[in-house]
Amino acid sequence: MPQYARSEREALADLLLDLGPDAPTVNEGWHTRDLAAHLIVRERRPDAAAGILLPPLRRYAEAVRRRVAARPYPELVARVRRPPAWSPLSNPLTDELVNTMEFFIHHEDVRRARPGWLPRDLPAGLSAVLWKRTAVLARLALRRFPADLFVQAPGFGEFTVGRGGERLRLVGAPGELALFLSGRQRVSRVQIDGPAAPADRLRRASLGF
């Protein structure tokens, strides 16, 4: 069985080590050190990881992340590369399910912050996994979007989401749609067809979690 989560994790760790702690990322205000600390907190500090999703805990989560980020950078990258087997997010039973899309997106957060980046030619199996995860993400993130949004990944599938109204068509490869629908619209290569106003609203929408 392909281990896409592991391969994306390894590639990200290699890139983090290669670029050093102060390289930019797509995440506004974060450098590579900050992103590494985020991943460590997510997997190793369940008391703080809840703050990623729950607003009342975000101040505490950010304080923990900053303390983690102050540790030596090679140590941070080593922890990203080798997660604990006890973690509910990275144990052998959950790793592929929970981390494939997470590490693909964060790998691209670093790649696409550099000049001259190009989309990767992804394995068909990885694209299929990303498409399944993207469909779930879109139905959660866009269920109240004020349009009838038709999402299509040629060769993988299509679905409609939204609250209804003007019709938009969002087309792209699964990896590009995953980035777009997780809030990385400005660095994703997708096509949006339809009226200008809702299309612009979609490009500027706060997506992801």
Coordinates of C-alpha atoms in Angstrom, one line a residue:
M1 CA 0.0 0.0 0.0
P2 CA 1.5 3.4 -1.0
Q3 CA 2.5 5.6 1.9
Y4 CA 1.7 9.0 0.6
A5 CA 1.6 10.7 4.0
R6 CA 5.1 9.3 4.7
S7 CA 6.5 10.4 1.4
E8 CA 5.1 13.9 1.7
R9 CA 6.4 14.2 5.2
E10 CA 9.9 13.1 4.2
A11 CA 9.9 15.5 1.2
L12 CA 8.8 18.4 3.4
A13 CA 11.4 17.6 6.1
D14 CA 14.1 17.5 3.4
L15 CA 13.0 20.9 2.1
L16 CA 12.7 22.5 5.5
L17 CA 16.3 21.3 6.3
D18 CA 17.6 22.5 2.9
L19 CA 16.0 26.0 3.2
G20 CA 16.7 26.7 6.8
P21 CA 14.5 28.3 9.5
D22 CA 13.8 31.7 8.0
A23 CA 12.5 30.8 4.5
P24 CA 9.1 32.1 3.6
T25 CA 5.9 30.0 3.4
V26 CA 2.5 30.6 1.8
N27 CA 1.1 31.0 5.3
E28 CA 1.0 34.7 6.0
G29 CA 3.4 35.6 8.8
W30 CA 5.0 32.2 9.0
H31 CA 8.5 31.2 8.1
T32 CA 9.7 27.6 7.9
R33 CA 10.5 27.5 11.6
D34 CA 6.9 28.5 12.4
L35 CA 5.4 25.8 10.1
A36 CA 7.6 23.1 11.6
A37 CA 6.5 24.1 15.1
H38 CA 2.8 24.0 14.0
L39 CA 3.2 20.4 12.8
I40 CA 4.9 19.4 16.0
V41 CA 2.2 20.9 18.2
R42 CA -0.5 19.3 16.0
E43 CA 0.9 15.8 16.6
R44 CA 2.6 16.0 20.0
R45 CA 0.6 18.5 22.0
P46 CA -3.1 17.5 22.0
D47 CA -3.8 20.0 24.8
A48 CA -2.8 22.8 22.4
A49 CA -3.7 21.2 19.0
A50 CA -7.4 21.8 19.8
G51 CA -6.7 25.5 19.4
I52 CA -6.1 25.0 15.7
L53 CA -9.9 24.5 15.3
L54 CA -11.4 26.0 18.5
P55 CA -11.2 29.8 18.7
P56 CA -11.3 30.0 22.6
L57 CA -8.1 27.9 22.7
R58 CA -6.1 29.7 20.0
R59 CA -4.2 32.0 22.2
Y60 CA -2.9 29.1 24.3
A61 CA -2.1 27.1 21.2
E62 CA -0.2 30.0 19.7
A63 CA 1.8 30.4 22.9
V64 CA 2.7 26.7 22.9
R65 CA 3.7 26.9 19.2
R66 CA 6.0 29.9 19.8
R67 CA 7.7 28.1 22.6
V68 CA 8.2 25.1 20.4
A69 CA 9.5 27.3 17.6
A70 CA 12.3 28.6 19.8
R71 CA 14.0 25.2 20.0
P72 CA 17.0 24.5 17.8
Y73 CA 15.8 24.2 14.2
P74 CA 17.5 20.8 13.3
E75 CA 15.6 19.4 16.3
L76 CA 12.3 20.8 15.0
V77 CA 12.8 19.2 11.6
A78 CA 13.8 15.9 13.1
R79 CA 10.6 15.9 15.1
V80 CA 8.5 16.7 12.0
R81 CA 10.3 13.8 10.2
R82 CA 9.8 11.2 13.0
P83 CA 6.4 11.7 14.7
P84 CA 5.5 9.7 17.8
A85 CA 3.7 6.4 17.3
W86 CA 1.4 7.2 20.2
S87 CA -0.1 10.3 18.6
P88 CA -3.7 10.0 17.6
L89 CA -2.8 11.7 14.3
S90 CA 0.4 9.9 13.3
N91 CA 0.1 6.3 14.5
P92 CA 0.1 3.5 11.8
L93 CA -3.7 3.3 11.9
T94 CA -4.4 6.9 11.2
D95 CA -1.4 8.3 9.4
E96 CA -2.5 7.9 5.8
L97 CA -6.1 9.0 6.5
V98 CA -5.2 12.1 8.6
N99 CA -1.9 13.2 7.2
T100 CA -1.8 12.7 3.5
M101 CA -3.6 15.9 2.6
E102 CA -2.1 17.8 5.6
F103 CA 1.5 17.1 4.5
F104 CA 0.8 17.6 0.8
I105 CA -0.6 21.0 1.5
H106 CA 2.2 22.1 3.9
H107 CA 4.8 20.7 1.5
E108 CA 3.3 23.0 -1.2
D109 CA 3.2 25.9 1.3
V110 CA 6.9 25.8 1.3
R111 CA 7.5 25.0 -2.4
R112 CA 5.1 27.7 -3.7
A113 CA 6.6 30.4 -1.6
R114 CA 9.7 30.2 -3.7
P115 CA 10.2 32.0 -7.0
G116 CA 9.8 29.9 -10.1
W117 CA 7.8 27.1 -8.6
L118 CA 5.8 24.7 -10.8
P119 CA 3.1 22.2 -10.0
R120 CA 4.4 18.7 -9.4
D121 CA 3.3 15.8 -11.6
L122 CA 1.6 13.8 -8.8
P123 CA 1.2 10.0 -8.8
A124 CA -2.3 9.0 -9.8
G125 CA -2.9 7.3 -6.5
L126 CA -2.0 10.4 -4.5
S127 CA -4.3 12.5 -6.7
A128 CA -7.1 10.1 -6.1
V129 CA -6.6 10.3 -2.3
L130 CA -6.5 14.1 -2.5
W131 CA -9.7 14.2 -4.6
K132 CA -11.6 12.2 -1.9
R133 CA -10.4 14.5 0.8
T134 CA -11.1 17.6 -1.2
A135 CA -14.7 16.5 -1.8
V136 CA -15.2 16.2 1.9
L137 CA -13.5 19.6 2.6
A138 CA -15.5 21.4 -0.1
R139 CA -18.8 20.1 1.3
L140 CA -17.9 21.4 4.7
A141 CA -16.3 24.7 3.7
L142 CA -18.7 25.7 0.9
R143 CA -22.1 24.4 2.0
R144 CA -23.3 27.9 2.7
F145 CA -21.5 29.6 -0.2
P146 CA -24.1 31.8 -2.1
A147 CA -23.8 30.1 -5.5
D148 CA -24.4 26.8 -7.2
L149 CA -20.7 25.6 -7.4
F150 CA -19.8 22.8 -9.7
V151 CA -16.4 21.3 -8.8
Q152 CA -14.7 19.1 -11.3
A153 CA -11.3 17.3 -11.4
P154 CA -11.1 15.8 -14.9
G155 CA -10.5 12.1 -14.8
F156 CA -11.4 11.9 -11.1
G157 CA -14.9 13.1 -10.6
E158 CA -17.3 16.1 -10.0
F159 CA -19.8 17.3 -7.5
T160 CA -22.0 20.3 -6.8
V161 CA -21.9 22.3 -3.6
G162 CA -23.2 25.6 -2.3
R163 CA -26.4 27.2 -1.2
G164 CA -27.8 27.8 -4.7
G165 CA -27.9 30.9 -6.9
E166 CA -25.6 31.8 -9.8
R167 CA -23.7 28.9 -11.2
L168 CA -19.9 28.7 -11.0
R169 CA -17.6 26.0 -12.3
L170 CA -14.3 25.3 -10.5
V171 CA -12.0 23.0 -12.4
G172 CA -8.5 21.7 -11.6
A173 CA -6.3 18.8 -10.8
P174 CA -7.0 17.3 -7.4
G175 CA -3.9 18.8 -5.8
E176 CA -4.7 22.2 -7.1
L177 CA -8.3 22.0 -5.8
A178 CA -7.0 20.8 -2.5
L179 CA -4.9 23.9 -2.2
F180 CA -7.7 26.2 -3.4
L181 CA -10.3 24.8 -1.0
S182 CA -7.9 24.9 1.9
G183 CA -7.5 28.7 1.6
R184 CA -4.5 28.8 -0.8
Q185 CA -6.4 30.4 -3.7
R186 CA -3.6 32.7 -4.7
V187 CA -1.1 29.9 -5.4
S188 CA -3.5 27.3 -6.8
R189 CA -3.8 26.8 -10.5
V190 CA -7.5 26.3 -11.2
Q191 CA -10.1 27.6 -13.6
I192 CA -13.2 29.4 -12.5
D193 CA -16.0 29.9 -15.0
G194 CA -19.1 32.0 -14.3
P195 CA -20.3 35.5 -13.3
A196 CA -17.5 37.8 -12.2
A197 CA -18.9 38.8 -8.8
P198 CA -19.4 35.3 -7.3
A199 CA -16.1 34.1 -8.9
D200 CA -14.2 36.9 -7.3
R201 CA -16.0 36.2 -4.0
L202 CA -14.8 32.6 -4.2
R203 CA -11.2 33.6 -4.9
R204 CA -11.3 35.8 -1.8
A205 CA -13.3 33.6 0.5
S206 CA -11.9 32.4 3.8
L207 CA -11.7 28.7 3.2
G208 CA -10.2 25.7 5.1
F209 CA -9.9 25.4 8.8

